[in-house]
Each structure stands twice: as structure tokens, then as C-alpha cells.
Coordinates of C-alpha atoms in Angstrom, one line a residue:
M841 CA 114.4 23.9 -109.4
S842 CA 111.7 24.8 -111.2
L843 CA 108.7 25.3 -114.3
H844 CA 109.9 28.1 -115.3
R845 CA 106.1 28.6 -116.8
V846 CA 104.9 32.7 -117.7
A847 CA 102.6 34.1 -119.2
S848 CA 104.1 33.4 -122.5
L849 CA 107.7 32.7 -123.8
E850 CA 107.4 36.8 -125.3
T851 CA 109.7 38.7 -123.5
F852 CA 107.6 42.2 -123.5
A853 CA 109.9 45.5 -123.9
I854 CA 108.6 48.3 -122.8
L855 CA 109.4 51.6 -125.1
P856 CA 111.4 54.1 -123.7
T857 CA 108.7 57.3 -121.3
D858 CA 108.5 59.7 -119.0
Q859 CA 105.7 59.3 -117.6
R860 CA 105.5 56.2 -115.3
S861 CA 101.5 55.0 -115.8
R862 CA 100.2 51.5 -115.9
R863 CA 99.1 51.9 -118.8
S864 CA 102.8 52.6 -120.6
S865 CA 103.5 49.4 -120.4
D866 CA 100.8 47.8 -123.0
A867 CA 102.0 44.5 -124.7
S868 CA 101.9 46.3 -128.1
A869 CA 105.2 47.3 -127.6
R870 CA 107.4 44.5 -127.5
A871 CA 110.9 43.2 -128.1
R872 CA 110.0 40.3 -130.5
K873 CA 113.5 38.1 -129.7
L874 CA 112.5 35.5 -127.0
T875 CA 116.0 35.9 -124.8
F876 CA 116.8 34.0 -121.0
N877 CA 119.6 36.1 -120.3
P878 CA 119.5 36.7 -117.1
L879 CA 122.4 40.2 -117.1
P880 CA 121.9 43.0 -117.2
Q881 CA 122.9 44.4 -121.6
E882 CA 125.5 46.7 -120.1
W883 CA 127.0 43.3 -118.8
D884 CA 126.8 41.8 -121.2
P885 CA 126.7 43.8 -124.7
P886 CA 125.1 42.0 -128.0
A887 CA 127.0 39.8 -130.0
G888 CA 128.0 40.6 -133.6
L889 CA 127.2 39.6 -136.7
D890 CA 128.1 36.0 -135.9
Q891 CA 125.4 36.2 -133.3
L892 CA 123.5 32.8 -134.1
H893 CA 119.8 33.6 -135.6
A894 CA 117.3 31.8 -134.9
V895 CA 115.0 29.9 -137.4
G896 CA 110.5 29.7 -138.6
A897 CA 109.6 26.2 -137.5
F898 CA 108.1 26.1 -141.0
E899 CA 111.2 26.1 -142.4
V900 CA 111.9 22.8 -140.8
P901 CA 110.4 19.7 -142.2
R902 CA 107.1 19.1 -139.6
W903 CA 108.1 14.8 -139.0
K904 CA 111.9 16.3 -137.5
R905 CA 110.2 18.8 -135.2
L906 CA 107.6 15.9 -133.9
F907 CA 111.4 13.5 -133.9
Q908 CA 112.8 17.0 -131.3
V909 CA 110.2 17.9 -129.6
A910 CA 109.8 13.6 -128.3
A911 CA 113.7 13.4 -127.6
A912 CA 113.9 16.3 -125.6
V913 CA 110.9 14.7 -123.5
V914 CA 112.8 11.3 -123.3
Y915 CA 116.7 13.3 -122.5
C916 CA 114.6 15.7 -119.8
L917 CA 112.9 12.0 -118.8
F918 CA 116.1 10.8 -118.2
A919 CA 118.4 13.9 -116.9
S920 CA 116.7 17.3 -116.0
G921 CA 115.6 17.2 -112.6
V922 CA 117.3 13.4 -111.9
V923 CA 118.7 14.9 -108.1
F924 CA 115.9 15.5 -106.9
G925 CA 114.7 12.0 -106.1
Y926 CA 117.9 12.6 -103.3
A927 CA 115.6 10.7 -101.0
A928 CA 114.8 7.8 -103.1
I929 CA 119.1 7.2 -103.3
K930 CA 120.2 8.3 -100.1
P931 CA 119.2 4.5 -97.9
V932 CA 121.0 3.5 -100.8
L933 CA 124.2 5.2 -100.0
K934 CA 123.6 5.1 -96.5
S935 CA 123.8 1.8 -96.6
E936 CA 126.1 1.0 -99.0
G937 CA 128.8 3.4 -96.4
A938 CA 129.2 6.6 -97.9
Y939 CA 130.5 9.0 -96.1
R940 CA 131.0 6.5 -93.4
D941 CA 135.1 6.5 -93.7
I942 CA 135.2 10.3 -92.3
C943 CA 132.3 9.7 -89.7
S944 CA 134.3 6.5 -87.5
A945 CA 136.8 8.2 -87.1
P946 CA 136.7 8.5 -83.2
G947 CA 136.2 12.1 -81.5
G948 CA 134.4 13.2 -83.8
L949 CA 131.9 16.4 -82.2
V950 CA 128.1 14.5 -83.0
S951 CA 127.1 10.0 -83.6
E952 CA 127.9 8.9 -86.5
D953 CA 124.6 7.5 -88.0
T954 CA 124.4 12.3 -87.6
C955 CA 127.7 12.7 -89.1
I956 CA 126.4 10.2 -92.0
E957 CA 123.0 12.3 -92.4
I958 CA 124.4 15.9 -92.3
H959 CA 127.2 15.1 -95.4
L960 CA 124.4 13.3 -96.7
N961 CA 122.2 16.5 -96.4
L962 CA 124.7 18.6 -97.6
M963 CA 125.5 16.6 -101.5
F964 CA 122.3 17.6 -101.7
T965 CA 121.4 21.1 -100.8
V966 CA 125.1 21.6 -102.8
A967 CA 123.0 20.3 -106.0
A968 CA 119.6 22.2 -105.1
V969 CA 122.0 25.6 -104.8
A970 CA 123.6 25.0 -107.9
T971 CA 120.8 24.1 -109.7
N972 CA 119.5 27.3 -109.1
V973 CA 122.4 30.1 -108.9
A974 CA 123.3 27.5 -112.6
A975 CA 120.2 29.8 -114.2
L976 CA 122.2 32.4 -114.5
P977 CA 124.7 31.5 -117.0
I978 CA 123.6 28.9 -118.9
G979 CA 120.9 32.1 -120.1
A980 CA 123.6 34.3 -121.0
I981 CA 125.1 30.5 -122.9
L982 CA 121.6 30.0 -124.7
D983 CA 121.0 32.9 -126.2
H984 CA 125.0 33.5 -127.2
Y985 CA 125.2 30.1 -128.2
G986 CA 122.5 28.3 -129.2
P987 CA 119.7 25.0 -127.1
R988 CA 123.0 22.8 -128.8
V989 CA 125.9 24.0 -126.9
C990 CA 123.5 24.4 -124.1
G991 CA 123.1 20.6 -124.8
V992 CA 125.9 19.0 -125.7
L993 CA 127.4 21.5 -122.0
G994 CA 124.6 19.3 -119.6
S995 CA 126.2 16.0 -121.3
L996 CA 129.2 16.7 -120.4
F997 CA 128.4 17.6 -116.5
L998 CA 126.1 14.9 -117.1
A999 CA 129.2 12.3 -117.4
I1000 CA 131.7 13.8 -115.4
G1001 CA 128.6 13.3 -113.2
A1002 CA 127.7 9.6 -113.2
A1003 CA 131.8 9.0 -113.2
L1004 CA 132.7 11.1 -109.8
M1005 CA 129.4 8.9 -108.9
A1006 CA 130.6 5.2 -110.0
N1007 CA 133.5 6.0 -108.4
E1008 CA 133.7 7.6 -105.6
S1009 CA 135.6 5.5 -103.6
R1010 CA 138.6 5.8 -106.1
L1011 CA 138.7 9.5 -105.3
P1012 CA 140.8 11.8 -103.5
F1013 CA 138.0 13.6 -102.3
D1014 CA 134.8 13.2 -101.5
G1015 CA 133.7 11.5 -105.3
L1016 CA 130.0 12.1 -103.6
L1017 CA 129.4 15.4 -103.9
F1018 CA 131.2 17.1 -106.6
G1019 CA 129.7 14.5 -108.7
Y1020 CA 126.3 15.1 -107.4
L1021 CA 127.0 19.3 -108.2
F1022 CA 127.8 17.6 -111.4
L1023 CA 124.3 15.9 -112.6
A1024 CA 123.1 18.6 -111.1
L1025 CA 124.6 21.3 -113.3
G1026 CA 123.5 19.0 -116.3
G1027 CA 119.5 19.4 -115.8
P1028 CA 119.1 23.2 -116.4
F1029 CA 121.7 22.9 -119.3
T1030 CA 119.2 20.1 -120.7
Y1031 CA 115.7 20.9 -119.9
I1032 CA 116.2 25.3 -120.7
S1033 CA 117.9 24.5 -123.9
S1034 CA 114.9 22.5 -123.9
F1035 CA 111.7 25.4 -123.9
Q1036 CA 112.4 26.8 -126.9
L1037 CA 111.2 24.1 -129.0
S1038 CA 108.1 25.0 -127.8
N1039 CA 108.0 27.5 -130.0
A1040 CA 108.4 24.3 -132.9
F1041 CA 104.1 24.3 -132.9
P1042 CA 103.3 28.2 -131.9
K1043 CA 100.1 26.2 -131.8
N1044 CA 100.3 23.5 -129.7
S1045 CA 103.1 25.8 -127.7
G1046 CA 101.8 24.8 -123.9
L1047 CA 101.0 22.0 -124.5
I1048 CA 104.6 21.4 -125.7
L1049 CA 106.3 23.3 -122.4
A1050 CA 103.6 20.2 -119.8
L1051 CA 104.7 16.9 -121.5
L1052 CA 108.9 19.1 -120.3
T1053 CA 107.1 20.0 -117.1
G1054 CA 105.8 17.1 -116.8
A1055 CA 108.8 15.2 -118.3
F1056 CA 111.3 17.4 -115.5
D1057 CA 109.1 16.7 -112.6
A1058 CA 109.0 12.3 -113.6
S1059 CA 112.9 12.8 -113.6
S1060 CA 113.2 12.2 -109.7
A1061 CA 112.0 9.3 -110.0
L1062 CA 114.5 8.1 -111.8
F1063 CA 117.2 6.5 -109.2
L1064 CA 113.3 6.0 -107.3
V1065 CA 113.2 2.6 -110.0
Y1066 CA 116.9 2.3 -108.6
R1067 CA 116.4 1.4 -105.9
I1068 CA 114.1 -0.8 -106.3
I1069 CA 116.4 -2.6 -108.1
F1070 CA 118.6 -2.4 -105.7
Q1071 CA 116.2 -3.9 -103.5
K1072 CA 115.3 -6.5 -105.7
S1073 CA 119.0 -7.7 -106.1
E1074 CA 119.9 -7.7 -103.0
G1075 CA 122.6 -4.7 -103.7
A1076 CA 124.3 -6.6 -106.4
F1077 CA 123.0 -3.8 -108.5
G1078 CA 124.7 -0.8 -106.0
H1079 CA 125.0 2.4 -107.2
Q1080 CA 129.2 1.8 -108.6
R1081 CA 127.0 0.2 -111.4
F1082 CA 124.0 2.3 -112.1
F1083 CA 125.9 5.1 -113.0
M1084 CA 128.1 4.0 -115.2
V1085 CA 125.3 2.0 -116.7
Y1086 CA 124.1 6.2 -116.8
L1087 CA 127.0 7.0 -118.5
I1088 CA 124.7 5.6 -121.6
V1089 CA 122.6 9.1 -120.6
P1090 CA 124.9 11.5 -122.0
V1091 CA 126.4 9.4 -124.9
V1092 CA 122.6 9.7 -126.4
I1093 CA 121.9 13.3 -125.9
V1094 CA 124.8 14.5 -126.9
I1095 CA 124.3 12.0 -130.7
L1096 CA 120.8 13.6 -130.9
Q1097 CA 122.6 17.2 -130.2
F1098 CA 124.4 16.0 -133.2
T1099 CA 122.0 14.4 -135.8
L1100 CA 118.8 16.0 -134.4
M1101 CA 118.4 18.7 -132.4
P1102 CA 118.6 22.2 -133.7
S1103 CA 121.4 24.1 -133.5
Q1104 CA 119.3 27.0 -133.8
S1105 CA 116.5 28.3 -131.9
Y1106 CA 113.0 28.4 -132.9
K1107 CA 112.1 31.7 -133.6
T1108 CA 108.9 33.5 -131.3
V1109 CA 104.9 34.0 -132.4
G1110 CA 105.8 37.7 -131.7
E1111 CA 109.9 37.5 -134.2
L1112 CA 106.9 34.9 -137.6
V1113 CA 104.6 38.3 -137.5
E1114 CA 107.8 40.6 -137.3
E1115 CA 108.8 39.0 -140.3
I1116 CA 105.2 39.6 -141.8
E1117 CA 105.4 43.6 -141.2
E1118 CA 108.2 44.6 -142.2
P1119 CA 107.7 46.7 -145.0
V1120 CA 109.0 45.7 -148.8
A1121 CA 111.5 48.1 -149.6
E1122 CA 110.6 50.1 -152.6
E1123 CA 112.7 51.3 -155.2
P1124 CA 111.5 55.6 -157.1
E1125 CA 110.0 53.9 -160.4
D1126 CA 112.5 56.3 -162.5
Q1127 CA 115.1 54.4 -161.0
V1128 CA 113.9 50.5 -160.8
D1129 CA 115.7 48.7 -163.8
E1130 CA 114.8 44.9 -165.5
E1131 CA 117.3 44.0 -162.1
T1132 CA 116.0 46.2 -159.4
A1133 CA 112.7 44.2 -160.7
L1134 CA 114.0 41.6 -160.5
L1135 CA 115.2 41.7 -157.1
Q1136 CA 112.1 43.4 -156.4
E1137 CA 110.4 40.0 -157.6
E1138 CA 112.2 37.7 -155.6
E1139 CA 112.0 39.4 -152.6
R1140 CA 107.9 39.7 -153.0
Q1141 CA 108.2 35.4 -153.6
H1142 CA 110.0 34.8 -150.5
R1143 CA 108.2 36.9 -148.6
A1144 CA 105.2 35.1 -150.0
D1145 CA 106.0 31.9 -149.3
V1146 CA 107.6 33.5 -145.7
I1147 CA 104.0 34.8 -145.0
E1148 CA 102.6 30.8 -146.1
G1149 CA 104.8 29.4 -143.9
I1150 CA 104.2 31.1 -141.2
Q1151 CA 99.7 31.0 -141.4
S1152 CA 101.1 26.7 -141.9
V1153 CA 102.6 27.1 -138.0
L1154 CA 100.2 29.9 -136.3
G1155 CA 97.2 29.9 -138.4
S1156 CA 95.7 32.7 -139.5
A1157 CA 93.1 33.8 -136.6
K1158 CA 95.9 32.4 -133.6
A1159 CA 97.8 35.5 -132.8
D1160 CA 94.3 38.1 -132.2
K1161 CA 93.1 35.5 -130.5
Q1162 CA 96.5 34.7 -128.3
A1163 CA 95.5 38.4 -127.1
K1164 CA 92.5 38.6 -126.4
R1165 CA 93.2 35.2 -123.8
E1166 CA 96.9 37.6 -123.0
E1167 CA 94.4 40.5 -122.0
R1168 CA 92.0 38.4 -120.4
K1169 CA 94.5 36.9 -118.6
N1170 CA 95.9 40.4 -117.4
E1171 CA 93.0 42.3 -116.3
I1172 CA 92.6 39.0 -114.4
S1173 CA 95.2 39.8 -111.9
G1174 CA 94.9 42.2 -111.2
V1175 CA 98.6 43.5 -110.5
W1176 CA 98.9 43.1 -114.5
G1177 CA 102.2 45.6 -115.1
V1178 CA 102.3 47.6 -112.4
M1179 CA 105.9 47.3 -112.2
H1180 CA 106.8 47.4 -116.3
P1181 CA 107.0 50.6 -116.8
Y1182 CA 110.9 50.5 -114.1
T1183 CA 114.3 49.7 -114.8
S1184 CA 115.0 45.9 -112.8
W1185 CA 116.9 47.6 -110.1
E1186 CA 113.8 50.3 -109.4
Q1187 CA 112.1 46.6 -109.8
I1188 CA 114.7 44.9 -106.9
K1189 CA 114.1 47.5 -104.8
S1190 CA 110.1 48.0 -104.0
P1191 CA 108.7 45.9 -102.2
W1192 CA 107.4 43.8 -104.8
F1193 CA 110.8 42.4 -105.3
I1194 CA 111.5 42.5 -101.4
L1195 CA 108.4 40.3 -99.8
I1196 CA 108.7 37.5 -103.1
C1197 CA 112.0 37.5 -102.1
A1198 CA 112.6 37.0 -98.7
F1199 CA 109.1 34.7 -99.1
T1200 CA 111.2 32.6 -102.1
V1201 CA 113.9 31.9 -99.7
I1202 CA 112.2 30.9 -96.8
Q1203 CA 109.4 28.6 -98.8
M1204 CA 111.9 26.8 -101.4
T1205 CA 114.1 25.9 -98.3
R1206 CA 111.7 23.9 -96.5
I1207 CA 110.4 22.6 -99.6
N1208 CA 114.6 21.1 -99.7
Y1209 CA 115.4 20.7 -96.3
F1210 CA 112.0 18.4 -96.8
V1211 CA 112.9 16.3 -99.3
A1212 CA 116.1 16.0 -97.3
T1213 CA 115.2 15.0 -93.9
I1214 CA 111.8 13.8 -94.2
R1215 CA 112.8 10.3 -92.9
A1216 CA 114.8 10.9 -90.3
Q1217 CA 112.3 13.7 -89.5
Y1218 CA 109.1 10.4 -89.4
E1219 CA 111.6 8.3 -87.2
A1220 CA 111.8 10.7 -84.9
M1221 CA 107.3 11.3 -84.3
F1222 CA 107.1 8.0 -85.0
G1223 CA 110.0 5.9 -83.2
S1224 CA 110.0 3.8 -85.9
I1225 CA 112.1 3.3 -88.6
E1226 CA 109.9 0.5 -89.9
K1227 CA 107.2 3.1 -90.5
A1228 CA 109.6 6.1 -91.8
A1229 CA 110.4 4.4 -95.0
E1230 CA 107.1 3.7 -95.2
I1231 CA 106.7 7.0 -95.3
N1232 CA 109.8 7.5 -97.7
E1233 CA 108.7 4.8 -100.1
F1234 CA 105.5 7.0 -100.9
F1235 CA 106.8 10.2 -100.5
D1236 CA 109.7 8.8 -103.7
L1237 CA 106.5 7.7 -105.5
A1238 CA 104.2 10.4 -104.9
L1239 CA 106.8 13.0 -105.3
P1240 CA 107.2 13.3 -109.6
I1241 CA 103.6 11.9 -109.5
G1242 CA 102.6 15.4 -108.0
G1243 CA 104.0 17.0 -110.4
I1244 CA 102.9 15.4 -112.8
I1245 CA 98.9 15.7 -112.2
S1246 CA 99.0 19.5 -111.4
I1247 CA 100.3 20.2 -114.4
P1248 CA 96.8 20.9 -116.0
F1249 CA 95.0 23.0 -113.0
I1250 CA 98.8 25.1 -111.9
G1251 CA 98.0 26.5 -115.2
M1252 CA 93.9 27.2 -114.6
I1253 CA 94.2 28.8 -111.1
L1254 CA 97.0 31.0 -112.8
D1255 CA 94.4 32.3 -115.8
H1256 CA 90.9 32.4 -114.0
T1257 CA 91.8 34.0 -110.2
S1258 CA 94.4 37.2 -109.2
T1259 CA 97.0 37.6 -108.3
V1260 CA 95.7 38.4 -104.6
T1261 CA 93.8 35.0 -104.7
V1262 CA 96.4 32.5 -106.0
L1263 CA 99.3 34.4 -103.0
A1264 CA 96.8 33.6 -100.2
C1265 CA 96.3 29.9 -102.2
L1266 CA 100.1 30.1 -102.0
V1267 CA 100.5 31.2 -98.2
T1268 CA 97.3 28.8 -96.9
C1269 CA 98.8 25.6 -98.3
A1270 CA 101.4 26.2 -97.2
T1271 CA 100.4 26.8 -93.3
T1272 CA 98.8 23.8 -93.7
I1273 CA 101.8 21.7 -94.9
G1274 CA 103.8 22.7 -92.0
V1275 CA 100.5 22.0 -89.2
L1276 CA 100.9 19.2 -90.6
G1277 CA 104.7 18.5 -90.4
I1278 CA 103.7 18.7 -86.7
I1279 CA 101.4 16.3 -86.3
P1280 CA 102.7 13.1 -85.0
Q1281 CA 100.1 11.3 -86.4
T1282 CA 99.9 8.4 -90.0
W1283 CA 97.4 10.3 -91.2
A1284 CA 98.9 13.7 -91.1
A1285 CA 102.0 12.3 -92.8
Y1286 CA 100.2 10.6 -95.4
G1287 CA 98.4 14.6 -96.1
N1288 CA 101.4 16.1 -95.2
I1289 CA 103.4 14.6 -98.8
C1290 CA 99.9 14.5 -101.0
L1291 CA 99.3 17.7 -100.3
F1292 CA 103.2 19.0 -100.2
V1293 CA 103.3 17.0 -103.8
L1294 CA 100.6 19.3 -104.9
Y1295 CA 102.1 21.9 -103.8
R1296 CA 106.1 22.2 -105.1
P1297 CA 105.3 22.6 -109.4
F1298 CA 102.4 25.4 -107.9
Y1299 CA 104.2 27.6 -105.5
Y1300 CA 107.5 27.2 -108.0
T1301 CA 104.9 27.9 -111.1
A1302 CA 103.0 31.1 -108.9
V1303 CA 106.8 32.4 -108.4
S1304 CA 107.6 33.0 -111.8
D1305 CA 103.9 34.1 -112.8
Y1306 CA 103.9 36.6 -110.8
S1307 CA 107.2 38.0 -112.1
A1308 CA 106.8 38.0 -115.3
K1309 CA 102.9 39.6 -114.9
V1310 CA 105.0 42.2 -111.7
F1311 CA 108.0 42.8 -113.3
G1312 CA 107.5 42.5 -116.6
F1313 CA 109.2 40.4 -119.3
R1314 CA 112.0 43.0 -120.4
T1315 CA 113.8 42.6 -117.2
F1316 CA 112.4 39.0 -116.7
G1317 CA 116.0 37.1 -117.1
K1318 CA 117.5 39.7 -114.4
V1319 CA 114.0 40.1 -111.4
Y1320 CA 113.0 36.1 -111.5
G1321 CA 116.9 35.1 -112.1
T1322 CA 118.3 37.8 -109.5
I1323 CA 115.1 35.6 -106.7
I1324 CA 116.3 32.3 -107.9
C1325 CA 120.3 32.2 -106.6
L1326 CA 119.3 34.2 -103.6
S1327 CA 116.8 31.7 -102.7
G1328 CA 119.1 29.2 -104.1
V1329 CA 121.9 30.8 -101.5
F1330 CA 120.3 30.4 -98.8
N1331 CA 119.5 27.2 -99.4
F1332 CA 123.0 26.3 -97.3
S1333 CA 121.3 27.3 -94.8
Q1334 CA 120.5 23.9 -94.3
S1335 CA 123.1 22.7 -93.3
G1336 CA 123.1 24.7 -89.8
L1337 CA 119.1 23.5 -89.7
D1338 CA 120.3 20.1 -89.5
F1339 CA 122.6 20.5 -87.3
L1340 CA 119.8 22.6 -84.8
F1341 CA 117.9 18.7 -85.7
H1342 CA 120.6 16.3 -85.1
Q1343 CA 122.4 18.2 -82.4
T1344 CA 120.8 21.5 -80.7
F1345 CA 117.2 19.0 -80.2
K1346 CA 118.8 15.6 -80.1
G1347 CA 116.7 14.8 -83.3
N1348 CA 113.7 16.2 -82.7
P1349 CA 112.5 18.0 -85.6
L1350 CA 109.6 19.6 -84.3
P1351 CA 111.4 22.9 -83.3
V1352 CA 113.0 23.4 -86.7
N1353 CA 110.2 23.1 -88.3
V1354 CA 107.1 25.0 -85.3
M1355 CA 110.4 28.2 -87.1
L1356 CA 110.6 27.7 -90.2
L1357 CA 106.7 27.1 -90.6
S1358 CA 106.4 30.9 -88.5
L1359 CA 108.6 32.1 -90.2
G1360 CA 107.2 31.7 -93.7
L1361 CA 102.9 32.5 -92.3
A1362 CA 104.4 35.9 -91.2
V1363 CA 106.1 37.1 -94.5
G1364 CA 102.9 35.6 -96.4
L1365 CA 101.4 37.2 -94.5
G1366 CA 103.0 40.9 -95.4
L1367 CA 103.1 39.7 -98.8
V1368 CA 99.8 38.9 -99.4
G1369 CA 97.8 42.3 -97.1
F1370 CA 100.5 44.1 -99.4
V1371 CA 99.4 43.4 -103.2
A1372 CA 95.8 42.9 -102.3
I1373 CA 96.1 47.0 -101.3
K1374 CA 98.0 47.9 -103.5
A1375 CA 95.9 45.7 -106.2
K1376 CA 92.7 47.4 -104.2
M1377 CA 94.1 50.9 -104.8
I1378 CA 94.7 50.3 -109.0
K1379 CA 91.2 48.9 -109.0
R1380 CA 90.3 52.8 -107.8
K1381 CA 92.9 54.0 -110.0
M1382 CA 91.7 53.2 -112.9
L1383 CA 87.9 52.8 -111.9
S1384 CA 88.4 57.3 -111.9
E1385 CA 90.1 57.0 -115.2
E1386 CA 87.7 56.0 -116.7
A1387 CA 85.0 57.4 -115.3
Y1388 CA 87.0 60.9 -115.9
G1389 CA 87.2 59.8 -119.2
A1390 CA 83.5 59.4 -120.3
F1391 CA 83.1 62.3 -118.8
S1392 CA 85.2 63.8 -121.0
D1393 CA 83.1 62.7 -124.1
P1394 CA 82.5 65.1 -126.5
R1395 CA 79.0 63.1 -126.7
W1396 CA 78.2 64.1 -122.7
N1397 CA 78.5 68.4 -124.2
H1398 CA 75.2 67.9 -125.7

């Protein structure tokens, strides 16, 4: 799971055109309806009049909007990405005998410790896959039924997951696997449905998104706090008691959904501006009677009130300044709009999609594999359980902190550097992490973790930024959703990597790490090379068009 950071939360729709040029995807042609739905329109046609309509921020009191944002940040801190604290809770589950009854049976193909390791890692793998695949239906549900329904569904999944985890020893099926799966499903329902709150304060939308993202990254520390409590209590506060207490979280979220949180999404900047620009219907003067004149006056007064409200949340010069900033960022990118005029299927068939998708699959697998096996890897590399535990504890603390620290720097890098430079940084960081991960030295282990916790949010954010700039917002849900969904499905390969690590290579992590490093480097170099060549071609074409335009200017003929 990741922060789906894009240049704006608004979707840009390209008007039908026969000319497939980059200039045909001008930002002036925009559909101002905020949508998270990744499904093609022909699969999921628009709902009728009963579909929830968005509400303008100026229609809700400022104090209520402030409390809504604060509440969302707090419950995202406790619910949105807790499953990614797996490395912290894994030692607790192992010490309490998770899967020991299954793995201690005689005649197994692998040792008891390896069997437990594989089962626990599978639990995390399934949760990671579910987190990514869940983005597909969540978008459609959010568009059709609003954020309240999404929040309630997320609470339900969290409650089911916590109840299963707390009672797993009494269940006739794998309660840990299914419990962790439901916790993973509850996270994105609560997190993604909170994105629309950035429109509650349009002038501060970036800050709100940063707060929500920080809460998501920090939520992985929940299991770290629990593990510390578990160790301080010498095992008395077991995971059954912890998850029974955790049931308070979904209950509180449900209460907030029905008492404080909005049932409808807030309107985007584009939708607010569209309200102002919509012309008022005028009746011919000879057809205006007293009643019609009164209705027209009421409409004008309502329109004036709306404009005043919009200006109070936007500021009069906000739209122009934002448009200029976006235009500048698009120019810096170097490849903005290159695939905007094309259909989603044409985009998915293109090298622009295939290369970024392959790179994302490999990197997401590497990231989740490292999170799942960090302690086992360093136990094998250093031959010391104590040293591996020390490194694991540092990782548990660094993971949420690194995500929070990196937020402002990620935005600066993406907004002020070209797409080629961003991709080159991704490949360089990924390769450095891979190299540090195979060096059996303490400095390399800590350096690897420090770089990893900064790279993880940067990578996820850069992929969404690339998708927005290259493919556009009109197809963003479908294209980006497909990338994340495929990456999630391919995460099932972690079970195979686990088997290679523990059985085929006899507990030696180096061969698997070298394999992932080599694949990532090969695909990454191909991606950077392709985008760099295309960016040069685009720049050359634009320069020639500008030169041709200047030469054909009538003023040059005098």
C-alpha cells in the first residue's frame, strides 16, 4: 500500500479529438468530478439521480471540517496500514506458538522453524495482496455510495479481523491468516475514503494529504508499541488480549462516521469553479412575469452566496496561481501528456505502461519480501539471533519515522525534477539497497534500513506521479489500479522466494537478493532508457513546432 500522491486530486478528461498530439490534452479540457473508480465506464455506468452528490466545503461550518480532518488523521493512525507493522508483531506470534501445532506434526517436508516462518510470511503476503487489490472495488464503492459507507465497511472488516486474531486458537480454520486478511482490507477502506477531506480546505489540501499520509506511514508503529508492551509484561499481555482491546478502534470509527464525518464527498476545486461558471438561464423579457422575476432574483442571490462561499474557501487568486504552478510542473516533467489522448487499453498496451508495471511488480515484491524476512535474513548473514533482533527493532522504529520524514522531500523532488531524473533516482536507490542488502556488515545493514525506509514511500509516490503525468487523470483509476493490482497478485511469488531462501539455498538469503537486485536493475535501466529517449524526442518535436510557428508568424514577412 502506498500514498497515491498525484499532482491534483481532480481528474482531467480529454475532449474527443481526432488529432493525437500532446497539446490536445490541455488542462483546460477537464472533467471536474473527483472519482476514485478504476473500473471502465462501460463496466460500471454512472448511477442515476439517486447517486450521492458532492457538497461544497463552504456549506459546512469551519469547526466541523476541522474536527473531521482531525478525526480522520487519528483513526488512520490506528487503522490504515497496521498490517505493514508485520515485522514487529511476527516475533510475538512466534513466541506465542503460532502455527506450532501444524508445523510440529511428523513427516513434514521442512523443519518446524521453516514451516512456521513460511506460514507467517504467507499471512503477510495475503494481506499485502489484498491491500493492493482492494483498491479496485473501493473506488467504485466510494463513487457510488460515498465516504461514510466506505468508512463503515472498513470498520466492519477491522472488527472481523481483530475478532478472528483474538480467537484464532478456538477456530476450526486458520484464524491468523483470515484475521490478518480482514485487517488488511479494513485499512484501505478507511484510508482511501479520507482522501476527499483534502477538499474540505482547498487552500491547505496538500497539508491535509500530507497528514493523512503521515498517519498511514505511522500506523505501522502500532504493532511496535504492542510488542514493547508484550515484552514489558513478560508475555502476559498476549495477542488475544491486544486484539480484543483493538476492537475499540472500529467501534469508534463507526460512531464518528454517523456523528461527525460527511456522508458525501467534498467538491473539488474544479467542481466549485464550475458552479460559478455555469450560466444563469435568462427568460426573454416579454415572457417574464412577477413570479419568474422573483425566481430569477432568488437564483441570482443564491449564486452570489455560492460565489462568496467559494471565495472564502479558495481565495480569489487561488485558481490562477494553482493553474500556473501545475503548468510549470508539467513543463519540468518532460513527458507530461504523452499518452493523455489515448484510450486506457491503448495506454496499457504501450511500453510506457509495460515497463513501469514490470518495475513496480519487482520493487513491490522486493519491499514486501524484505519486510517479511528481515530478521531471518540477518540471522543467517550474521549468525547471531541477538544481532538480528537488534536490527529488526531498529527497522520497526525506522519504518514509520522514515515515511513521515520523507513526505515533504518527496513532493519537492517530484515537483521540481524531470520524470527521467525521478526514475533514475528510483533505480539508483533500489540498486544501492540491493547491494547493501548482500554485504554482511553492521554498517551495511543499518545503511540498508535507513535508505529502505526513505525509498519505500518515494517509490510508491513516484509511480502514482508517473501514472498521472504520463497517462493522465481521465484513465488514472484504471491504469494505476491495474499496475497496483497486478503488483499485488505477483506478490504471491513471495511464498516461492521463501521456499528458495529456506530450502533450496539452505537459509542463505544472498542468491534470492542477488536475483531480485539483477531483475530490478535490468528492468529499471530499460525504463529509464526508454523514457529518456522519448523525452528527448518530445522536446525536439516541441522546439521544431515552436520554430515553425515563429517562422510562419506574419510579422516575419515584413
